[in-house]
Short mmCIF file of C-alpha atoms and ligand atoms in Angstrom, two decimals:
data_model
loop_
_atom_site.label_atom_id
_atom_site.label_comp_id
_atom_site.label_asym_id
_atom_site.label_seq_id
_atom_site.Cartn_x
_atom_site.Cartn_y
_atom_site.Cartn_z
CA MET R 968 -0.57 0.08 -0.01
CA ARG R 969 0.77 3.76 -0.40
CA LEU R 970 -0.32 6.87 1.60
CA ILE R 971 0.45 9.99 1.38
CA PHE R 972 1.62 10.48 4.59
CA THR R 973 3.57 8.56 7.28
CA LEU R 974 0.73 8.84 10.48
CA PHE R 975 -1.86 7.22 8.62
CA ALA R 976 0.18 4.19 7.04
CA ILE R 977 0.82 3.44 10.62
CA LEU R 978 -3.05 2.91 10.67
CA LEU R 979 -3.54 1.21 7.43
CA CYS R 980 -0.35 -1.05 7.42
CA GLY R 981 -2.46 -2.58 10.01
CA ILE R 982 -5.70 -3.67 7.16
CA ALA R 983 -2.81 -4.87 4.66
CA GLY R 984 -1.01 -6.86 7.35
CA ALA R 985 -4.57 -8.80 7.96
CA GLN R 986 -4.43 -9.62 4.48
CA PRO R 987 -2.91 -13.66 3.98
CA PHE R 988 1.02 -13.20 3.26
CA GLY R 989 2.50 -15.78 0.72
CA GLN R 990 5.04 -16.73 0.28
CA SER R 991 7.65 -16.10 -1.95
CA GLN R 992 8.86 -19.54 -2.96
CA ASN R 993 11.81 -19.98 -5.11
CA ASN R 994 12.23 -23.30 -6.02
CA TRP R 995 12.76 -24.37 -9.55
CA ASN R 996 12.35 -27.60 -9.33
CA GLY R 997 9.14 -27.54 -7.46
CA ILE R 998 5.50 -28.48 -8.43
CA SER R 999 2.59 -26.61 -8.86
CA GLY R 1000 1.51 -23.85 -7.70
CA ASP R 1001 -1.74 -23.54 -8.46
CA ARG R 1002 -4.38 -22.43 -5.59
CA THR R 1003 -7.57 -23.83 -7.42
CA GLY R 1004 -9.27 -26.10 -8.97
CA GLN R 1005 -10.39 -24.39 -12.37
CA HIS R 1006 -6.04 -23.66 -13.45
CA GLN R 1007 -6.46 -27.35 -12.80
CA ASN R 1008 -8.79 -27.98 -15.83
CA THR R 1009 -7.26 -26.31 -18.72
CA PRO R 1010 -4.23 -28.11 -20.91
CA ALA R 1011 -1.26 -29.05 -19.31
CA HIS R 1012 1.62 -26.68 -20.21
CA LYS R 1013 3.74 -25.04 -16.98
CA ARG R 1014 6.80 -24.22 -17.92
CA ASP R 1015 8.98 -22.42 -15.59
CA THR R 1016 11.27 -19.03 -15.63
CA LEU R 1017 14.00 -19.33 -18.50
CA PRO R 1018 17.24 -17.53 -17.41
CA GLY R 1019 17.00 -14.21 -19.19
CA GLU R 1020 13.71 -13.85 -20.31
CA VAL R 1021 11.57 -11.21 -20.24
CA ILE R 1022 8.16 -11.90 -18.15
CA VAL R 1023 5.28 -10.36 -19.90
CA VAL R 1024 1.86 -10.25 -17.63
CA PRO R 1025 -1.28 -9.35 -18.89
CA VAL R 1026 -3.38 -6.73 -17.41
CA VAL R 1027 -7.29 -6.03 -17.53
CA VAL R 1028 -7.60 -2.65 -16.02
CA HIS R 1029 -11.28 -1.94 -14.22
CA VAL R 1030 -12.08 1.84 -14.16
CA LEU R 1031 -15.14 2.48 -11.41
CA TYR R 1032 -16.27 5.87 -12.17
CA ASN R 1033 -18.74 7.86 -10.46
CA THR R 1034 -17.46 11.49 -12.27
CA SER R 1035 -16.88 12.09 -15.70
CA ASP R 1036 -13.27 13.00 -13.66
CA GLN R 1037 -12.87 9.56 -12.53
CA ASN R 1038 -13.20 7.77 -16.25
CA ILE R 1039 -9.35 8.53 -17.28
CA SER R 1040 -8.57 8.36 -21.06
CA ASP R 1041 -7.42 5.23 -22.21
CA GLN R 1042 -4.23 7.16 -23.53
CA ARG R 1043 -3.78 8.07 -19.83
CA ILE R 1044 -3.69 4.12 -18.88
CA ILE R 1045 -1.42 3.61 -22.25
CA ASP R 1046 1.15 6.00 -20.82
CA GLN R 1047 0.85 4.37 -16.87
CA ILE R 1048 1.21 1.03 -18.37
CA ASN R 1049 4.84 2.51 -20.49
CA SER R 1050 5.69 3.93 -17.54
CA LEU R 1051 4.78 0.55 -15.29
CA ASN R 1052 7.39 -1.13 -18.07
CA ARG R 1053 10.38 2.01 -18.25
CA ASP R 1054 10.46 0.92 -14.24
CA TYR R 1055 10.12 -2.37 -14.19
CA ARG R 1056 13.19 -2.43 -16.74
CA ARG R 1057 15.24 0.45 -15.66
CA ARG R 1058 15.31 2.68 -18.18
CA ASN R 1059 13.28 4.65 -16.62
CA ALA R 1060 15.28 8.31 -17.29
CA ASP R 1061 16.16 8.89 -13.47
CA THR R 1062 18.14 6.02 -13.36
CA VAL R 1063 20.81 8.49 -13.45
CA ASN R 1064 18.98 10.31 -9.95
CA THR R 1065 20.38 6.49 -8.00
CA PRO R 1066 23.08 7.42 -5.89
CA ALA R 1067 26.65 5.81 -7.01
CA ALA R 1068 26.64 3.71 -3.50
CA PHE R 1069 23.68 1.47 -4.39
CA ARG R 1070 24.02 2.06 -8.94
CA ASP R 1071 26.01 -1.70 -8.65
CA ARG R 1072 22.84 -3.48 -6.43
CA ALA R 1073 20.28 -1.92 -9.30
CA ALA R 1074 18.48 -4.01 -11.41
CA ASP R 1075 16.72 -4.29 -14.51
CA VAL R 1076 13.65 -6.77 -12.91
CA GLN R 1077 13.19 -8.37 -16.38
CA ILE R 1078 9.45 -8.06 -16.06
CA VAL R 1079 6.97 -5.91 -18.22
CA PHE R 1080 2.88 -5.33 -18.47
CA ALA R 1081 0.86 -5.62 -21.27
CA LEU R 1082 -2.63 -4.75 -21.27
CA ALA R 1083 -5.12 -8.05 -21.98
CA GLN R 1084 -5.66 -8.62 -24.78
CA ARG R 1085 -8.33 -12.04 -25.00
CA ASP R 1086 -11.01 -12.29 -21.99
CA PRO R 1087 -11.78 -14.93 -19.89
CA HIS R 1088 -14.39 -16.09 -22.56
CA GLY R 1089 -12.09 -15.39 -25.40
CA ASN R 1090 -13.29 -12.59 -26.59
CA LYS R 1091 -10.94 -9.19 -27.84
CA THR R 1092 -10.77 -6.75 -25.99
CA THR R 1093 -8.73 -3.71 -25.24
CA GLY R 1094 -8.23 -4.59 -21.23
CA ILE R 1095 -10.06 -1.87 -20.48
CA ILE R 1096 -12.87 -1.85 -18.28
CA ARG R 1097 -15.06 0.68 -17.75
CA LYS R 1098 -17.73 0.52 -14.84
CA TYR R 1099 -20.55 4.16 -13.92
CA THR R 1100 -20.29 3.32 -10.27
CA LYS R 1101 -22.70 4.44 -7.89
CA THR R 1102 -20.50 4.42 -5.38
CA LYS R 1103 -18.52 7.56 -4.85
CA MET R 1104 -15.46 7.08 -2.07
CA PHE R 1105 -14.43 3.54 -2.23
CA MET R 1106 -13.13 2.31 1.61
CA PRO R 1107 -9.86 -0.52 1.17
CA ASP R 1108 -12.05 -2.35 1.96
CA ASP R 1109 -12.30 -4.84 -1.33
CA GLU R 1110 -15.95 -3.69 -2.41
CA MET R 1111 -14.50 -2.44 -5.72
CA LYS R 1112 -13.68 -5.70 -6.83
CA PHE R 1113 -17.36 -7.18 -6.62
CA SER R 1114 -20.18 -6.37 -9.48
CA ALA R 1115 -22.58 -7.00 -6.79
CA LYS R 1116 -21.03 -4.37 -3.85
CA GLY R 1117 -20.59 -1.45 -7.15
CA GLY R 1118 -17.09 -2.79 -8.20
CA ASP R 1119 -16.17 -4.82 -10.74
CA ASP R 1120 -15.68 -8.58 -10.67
CA ALA R 1121 -12.01 -9.75 -10.95
CA TRP R 1122 -10.84 -11.56 -14.80
CA ASP R 1123 -9.21 -14.84 -12.77
CA ALA R 1124 -5.79 -14.27 -11.43
CA THR R 1125 -4.14 -16.96 -12.40
CA LYS R 1126 -4.37 -15.74 -16.47
CA TYR R 1127 -4.59 -11.35 -15.29
CA LEU R 1128 -2.96 -9.01 -13.20
CA ASN R 1129 -6.15 -7.02 -11.83
CA ILE R 1130 -5.83 -3.38 -11.91
CA TRP R 1131 -8.69 -1.91 -9.85
CA VAL R 1132 -8.87 2.66 -10.71
CA CYS R 1133 -10.74 4.14 -8.85
CA ASN R 1134 -11.98 6.29 -6.29
CA ILE R 1135 -10.50 5.82 -2.55
CA PHE R 1136 -11.76 7.39 0.17
CA GLY R 1137 -9.09 9.60 2.85
CA ARG R 1138 -4.78 9.30 1.47
CA LEU R 1139 -4.62 5.84 1.16
CA LEU R 1140 -3.41 5.81 -3.11
CA GLY R 1141 -3.03 2.14 -3.53
CA TYR R 1142 -3.51 -0.92 -1.72
CA THR R 1143 -2.13 -4.70 -2.92
CA PRO R 1144 -2.59 -7.95 -0.88
CA MET R 1145 0.32 -9.57 -1.41
CA PRO R 1146 0.62 -13.06 -3.25
CA GLY R 1147 -0.89 -16.10 -2.26
CA GLY R 1148 -4.79 -14.59 -1.69
CA ASP R 1149 -8.05 -15.09 -2.32
CA PRO R 1150 -8.10 -14.78 -6.55
CA LYS R 1151 -10.84 -12.51 -6.26
CA THR R 1152 -9.12 -10.31 -4.22
CA ASP R 1153 -6.46 -10.61 -6.16
CA GLY R 1154 -5.24 -7.14 -7.47
CA VAL R 1155 -4.15 -3.69 -7.22
CA VAL R 1156 -6.37 -1.15 -5.89
CA ILE R 1157 -5.15 2.47 -6.96
CA GLN R 1158 -6.10 5.77 -6.81
CA TYR R 1159 -7.56 7.30 -9.75
CA SER R 1160 -5.54 10.41 -9.51
CA VAL R 1161 -1.77 9.40 -8.99
CA PHE R 1162 -3.10 6.87 -12.18
CA GLY R 1163 -0.94 8.13 -14.85
CA HIS R 1164 2.36 9.15 -16.29
CA GLY R 1165 2.69 13.41 -16.15
CA ASN R 1166 -1.44 13.04 -18.12
CA GLY R 1167 -1.77 16.52 -16.22
CA LEU R 1168 -1.47 14.94 -12.71
CA SER R 1169 -0.15 17.13 -9.73
CA GLY R 1170 2.61 16.28 -8.20
CA PRO R 1171 3.91 14.51 -5.46
CA PHE R 1172 2.24 11.38 -6.86
CA ASN R 1173 2.04 12.35 -10.90
CA LEU R 1174 4.98 9.39 -11.93
CA GLY R 1175 3.27 6.80 -11.93
CA ARG R 1176 4.94 5.19 -9.23
CA THR R 1177 2.00 4.27 -7.19
CA LEU R 1178 0.89 1.41 -9.63
CA THR R 1179 5.41 0.68 -9.88
CA HIS R 1180 5.10 0.09 -5.67
CA GLU R 1181 2.01 -1.51 -5.09
CA VAL R 1182 2.79 -4.31 -8.32
CA GLY R 1183 5.79 -4.59 -6.71
CA HIS R 1184 3.29 -6.05 -3.70
CA TRP R 1185 1.62 -7.67 -6.26
CA LEU R 1186 5.25 -9.41 -6.48
CA GLY R 1187 5.76 -10.60 -2.84
CA LEU R 1188 7.67 -7.55 -2.09
CA LYS R 1189 7.63 -6.26 1.13
CA HIS R 1190 8.21 -2.45 1.82
CA ILE R 1191 11.34 -1.82 2.79
CA TRP R 1192 11.49 -0.42 6.36
CA GLY R 1193 9.84 -4.26 6.74
CA ASP R 1194 7.35 -2.95 8.11
CA SER R 1195 8.38 -2.77 11.59
CA GLU R 1196 10.84 -0.47 13.19
CA CYS R 1197 14.05 -1.16 11.87
CA GLY R 1198 12.92 -4.39 10.07
CA ASP R 1199 13.28 -6.49 7.90
CA ASP R 1200 11.58 -7.01 3.85
CA GLY R 1201 12.97 -10.39 3.40
CA ILE R 1202 15.48 -9.04 0.52
CA ASP R 1203 19.36 -9.18 0.97
CA ASP R 1204 20.73 -5.92 -0.61
CA THR R 1205 18.78 -3.59 0.97
CA PRO R 1206 20.17 -1.19 4.09
CA ARG R 1207 18.00 -1.40 7.44
CA GLN R 1208 16.89 1.03 8.18
CA GLN R 1209 14.25 2.76 10.95
CA SER R 1210 10.72 3.24 8.76
CA ALA R 1211 8.86 4.67 5.56
CA ASN R 1212 10.75 7.77 4.13
CA THR R 1213 8.18 10.36 2.91
CA GLY R 1214 8.90 13.53 0.77
CA HIS R 1215 11.90 14.17 -0.74
CA ASN R 1216 14.83 13.60 0.90
CA VAL R 1217 18.52 13.66 0.07
CA PHE R 1218 21.28 11.75 -0.18
CA PRO R 1219 22.81 10.08 2.10
CA LYS R 1220 20.33 10.19 4.53
CA ILE R 1221 21.05 8.95 7.70
CA SER R 1222 18.56 6.76 10.67
CA ALA R 1223 18.22 4.79 13.53
CA CYS R 1224 19.39 1.80 12.14
CA SER R 1225 21.13 2.21 9.13
CA GLU R 1226 24.13 -0.54 8.26
CA ASP R 1227 26.38 2.81 7.23
CA ALA R 1228 27.28 6.09 5.81
CA ASN R 1229 25.39 5.09 2.33
CA GLY R 1230 22.02 5.54 4.88
CA ASP R 1231 18.80 4.88 3.57
CA MET R 1232 17.92 3.90 0.41
CA PHE R 1233 14.61 6.09 0.41
CA MET R 1234 14.88 6.03 -3.69
CA ASN R 1235 13.26 2.40 -3.38
CA PHE R 1236 10.35 1.97 -4.86
CA MET R 1237 9.46 -0.57 -1.78
CA ASP R 1238 9.89 3.41 0.40
CA PHE R 1239 6.93 6.10 0.67
CA SER R 1240 9.23 8.89 -1.55
CA ASP R 1241 7.29 11.13 -3.77
CA ASP R 1242 7.64 9.27 -7.55
CA ALA R 1243 10.33 12.26 -8.38
CA ASP R 1244 12.57 10.43 -6.33
CA MET R 1245 11.80 6.42 -6.46
CA ASN R 1246 14.45 5.74 -9.11
CA MET R 1247 15.69 1.53 -8.36
CA PHE R 1248 14.77 -1.47 -7.15
CA THR R 1249 17.55 -4.00 -6.39
CA ILE R 1250 19.04 -7.05 -7.95
CA GLY R 1251 17.37 -9.08 -4.52
CA GLN R 1252 14.26 -7.51 -4.90
CA LYS R 1253 14.37 -8.81 -8.84
CA LYS R 1254 15.22 -12.41 -7.62
CA ALA R 1255 11.73 -12.58 -5.07
CA MET R 1256 9.90 -10.82 -7.78
CA ARG R 1257 10.97 -13.50 -10.80
CA ALA R 1258 11.16 -16.03 -8.27
CA GLN R 1259 6.62 -15.98 -7.94
CA PHE R 1260 6.99 -17.46 -11.96
CA ALA R 1261 8.83 -20.38 -11.45
CA LEU R 1262 7.05 -23.16 -11.11
CA GLY R 1263 5.90 -23.37 -7.69
CA GLY R 1264 5.00 -19.69 -7.07
CA ASP R 1265 1.97 -18.06 -6.91
CA ARG R 1266 3.12 -16.24 -10.29
CA ASN R 1267 3.59 -18.74 -12.47
CA SER R 1268 0.40 -19.57 -14.17
CA LEU R 1269 0.63 -16.36 -16.01
CA LEU R 1270 3.61 -16.93 -17.51
CA VAL R 1271 1.30 -19.26 -19.94
CA SER R 1272 -1.69 -16.95 -19.99
CA ASP R 1273 -3.36 -16.32 -23.47
CA ALA R 1274 -4.76 -13.45 -22.57
CA LEU R 1275 -2.31 -11.88 -25.24
CA ASN R 1276 -3.59 -14.02 -27.98
CA ILE R 1277 -6.76 -13.49 -30.21
CA ASN R 1278 -5.56 -14.78 -33.82
CA GLY R 1279 -5.67 -18.81 -31.74
CA ILE R 1280 -2.33 -20.20 -33.74
CA GLU R 1281 -1.08 -20.21 -30.67
CA GLU R 1282 -3.68 -23.13 -29.46
CA ALA R 1283 -3.01 -24.50 -32.17
CA LEU R 1284 0.61 -24.68 -31.79
CA GLN R 1285 0.26 -26.14 -28.14
CA ASP R 1286 -0.90 -29.54 -29.18
CA LYS R 1287 2.12 -29.86 -32.01
CA ASP R 1288 5.69 -30.99 -30.55
CA TRP R 1289 7.35 -27.22 -31.59
CA GLU R 1290 10.40 -29.29 -32.51
CA GLU R 1291 8.26 -30.28 -35.53
CA VAL R 1292 7.57 -27.04 -36.28
CA VAL R 1293 10.22 -25.10 -36.01
CA ARG R 1294 14.10 -26.34 -37.09
CA LEU R 1295 17.25 -24.67 -36.33
CA TYR R 1296 20.64 -24.34 -38.41
CA PRO R 1297 24.16 -25.14 -37.94
CA ASN R 1298 23.15 -25.52 -34.19
CA PRO R 1299 26.06 -25.17 -33.08
CA THR R 1300 27.41 -22.29 -35.06
CA VAL R 1301 30.73 -20.32 -36.25
CA ASP R 1302 28.57 -17.11 -37.90
CA TYR R 1303 24.71 -17.23 -39.04
CA VAL R 1304 21.74 -19.23 -37.55
CA ILE R 1305 18.15 -20.25 -40.34
CA VAL R 1306 15.59 -20.21 -38.63
CA GLU R 1307 12.94 -22.40 -40.79
CA GLY R 1308 9.50 -23.09 -39.69
CA ARG R 1309 7.85 -26.32 -41.40
CA SER R 1310 5.26 -23.64 -43.32
CA LEU R 1311 4.94 -20.15 -43.50
CA ASN R 1312 1.44 -20.29 -41.19
CA ASP R 1313 3.53 -22.55 -38.05
CA ILE R 1314 5.76 -18.71 -37.45
CA ASN R 1315 4.28 -16.30 -39.82
CA GLY R 1316 4.67 -13.21 -37.58
CA LYS R 1317 5.58 -14.60 -34.54
CA TYR R 1318 8.75 -12.76 -33.33
CA LEU R 1319 12.18 -14.08 -32.87
CA LYS R 1320 14.45 -13.13 -30.51
CA LEU R 1321 18.17 -13.61 -29.57
CA TYR R 1322 19.42 -12.83 -25.93
CA ASP R 1323 22.64 -13.59 -24.20
CA MET R 1324 23.32 -16.05 -21.09
CA GLN R 1325 22.85 -12.42 -18.74
CA GLY R 1326 19.93 -12.10 -21.03
CA LYS R 1327 20.63 -8.61 -23.00
CA LEU R 1328 18.60 -8.62 -26.07
CA ILE R 1329 20.61 -8.97 -28.57
CA LEU R 1330 17.95 -8.81 -31.68
CA SER R 1331 14.44 -9.51 -32.43
CA LYS R 1332 13.05 -9.90 -35.70
CA ARG R 1333 9.36 -10.52 -36.92
CA ILE R 1334 9.26 -12.99 -39.09
CA GLN R 1335 7.95 -12.92 -42.69
CA ASP R 1336 9.85 -16.02 -44.20
CA GLU R 1337 9.88 -20.27 -44.10
CA ARG R 1338 13.87 -19.46 -43.11
CA THR R 1339 14.52 -16.67 -41.16
CA ARG R 1340 18.62 -15.97 -41.15
CA ILE R 1341 19.72 -14.73 -37.97
CA ASP R 1342 23.63 -12.99 -38.80
CA MET R 1343 25.55 -13.77 -35.45
CA ASN R 1344 29.11 -12.82 -36.70
CA GLY R 1345 30.88 -10.32 -33.95
CA LEU R 1346 29.27 -12.09 -30.66
CA PRO R 1347 31.52 -13.35 -28.39
CA GLY R 1348 30.90 -17.19 -28.48
CA GLY R 1349 29.80 -18.95 -25.89
CA LEU R 1350 25.94 -19.99 -25.50
CA TYR R 1351 22.70 -17.82 -26.83
CA MET R 1352 19.19 -18.12 -26.25
CA LEU R 1353 16.53 -17.85 -29.09
CA SER R 1354 12.92 -16.97 -28.37
CA LEU R 1355 10.45 -17.35 -31.00
CA GLU R 1356 7.32 -15.74 -29.21
CA ASP R 1357 3.75 -14.06 -29.91
CA MET R 1358 2.92 -12.71 -26.44
CA GLY R 1359 0.21 -15.31 -25.30
CA GLU R 1360 3.71 -18.68 -25.43
CA ARG R 1361 7.29 -18.60 -26.31
CA LYS R 1362 9.82 -21.25 -27.09
CA MET R 1363 13.50 -21.04 -26.42
CA PHE R 1364 16.57 -22.44 -28.29
CA LYS R 1365 19.66 -22.67 -27.37
CA ILE R 1366 22.21 -21.53 -29.24
CA VAL R 1367 25.78 -21.77 -29.86
CA LYS R 1368 27.87 -20.49 -30.78
CA THR R 1369 32.11 -21.18 -31.63
CA ALA R 1370 34.28 -18.76 -31.60
CA SER R 1371 35.94 -20.63 -35.10
CA GLY R 1372 35.57 -23.23 -36.53
CA PHE R 1373 34.29 -25.23 -38.99
CA SER R 1374 29.66 -24.71 -37.90
CA HIS R 1375 29.13 -28.50 -38.36
ZN1 ZN Y 1153 3.35 -0.33 0.66
#
């Protein structure tokens, strides 16, 4: 949750504490993390995260409005999602404000968010629902998550990140249960007046960071001060700090339990600072968030959500063995790889992405031919990951590049 003032925070953190807290498991060989019987009826195509994979999370935004002001524009929603993605990819312009002392632990989380293209019934959608509500002001009691109570029912939480944008009572900017709770109330609730990036919003919560913060909770992150005086957030590389920081601060800010002269990491997205002061997640926070998507993690099912797929091609492919559909050669290689589909139909329009083992994207290419040539000249020898994807599903192939010699 995020609030305007600290005093109020203490009051409302009690409410957050009443939410079931999920486990942040990092179990790469674990078994099913599914919580609902419902998901077990869907075809079994569970998979683990891949090193360096950029995870794509389908999003549905429920706009609940009582006044026209609250019925925020599509553009504002798109700007907010783009801002969220910049923060999670560390492509936000203000990374330059991360103090040098913390820069080496600042992370590109490699998680991105996209408005859903398919609703729970398989129909095309913009990922935005607009609904008039008689409720002038919602309390943080989840009523906005139920159509019968003046809100809008959640979409299947195993496939979508639900975001309810509405008018919330008091100084609360947003609140989010931790992973592992009731799927019907799973998701982010956010005050409409802080939803967006710029978009004529007034400061200091006008840069979309409330959503960045709340999604951090949705992915299991605690507040950086561990919600108690000099508490622990369970993350190794976030320094201990006395309590929440609010407003604007200047580095270094020392508090009662600072570990060293660098003091508080008040620019972390999981503090309460003004939007303009926030600019980083740490590598430890990245690991914790990504672990949610691993096998056994509470967000694992999102990896194979079909919500971003409208053309049905992927469903057809799920019944086939990908290796029969796509051929990759030569591998190992020296200077190039050919990706060849069994037919153009099988692969047309999909994206090829080449990553190195650190997860750095080297090239991205849309397939428009049965055969696509990928130039690997000039790349150092070693292992590479080639991802064939169409948002809804992806297949990763390993490519070995040898520095010299014959390519077969
Ligand atoms: Zn919070």
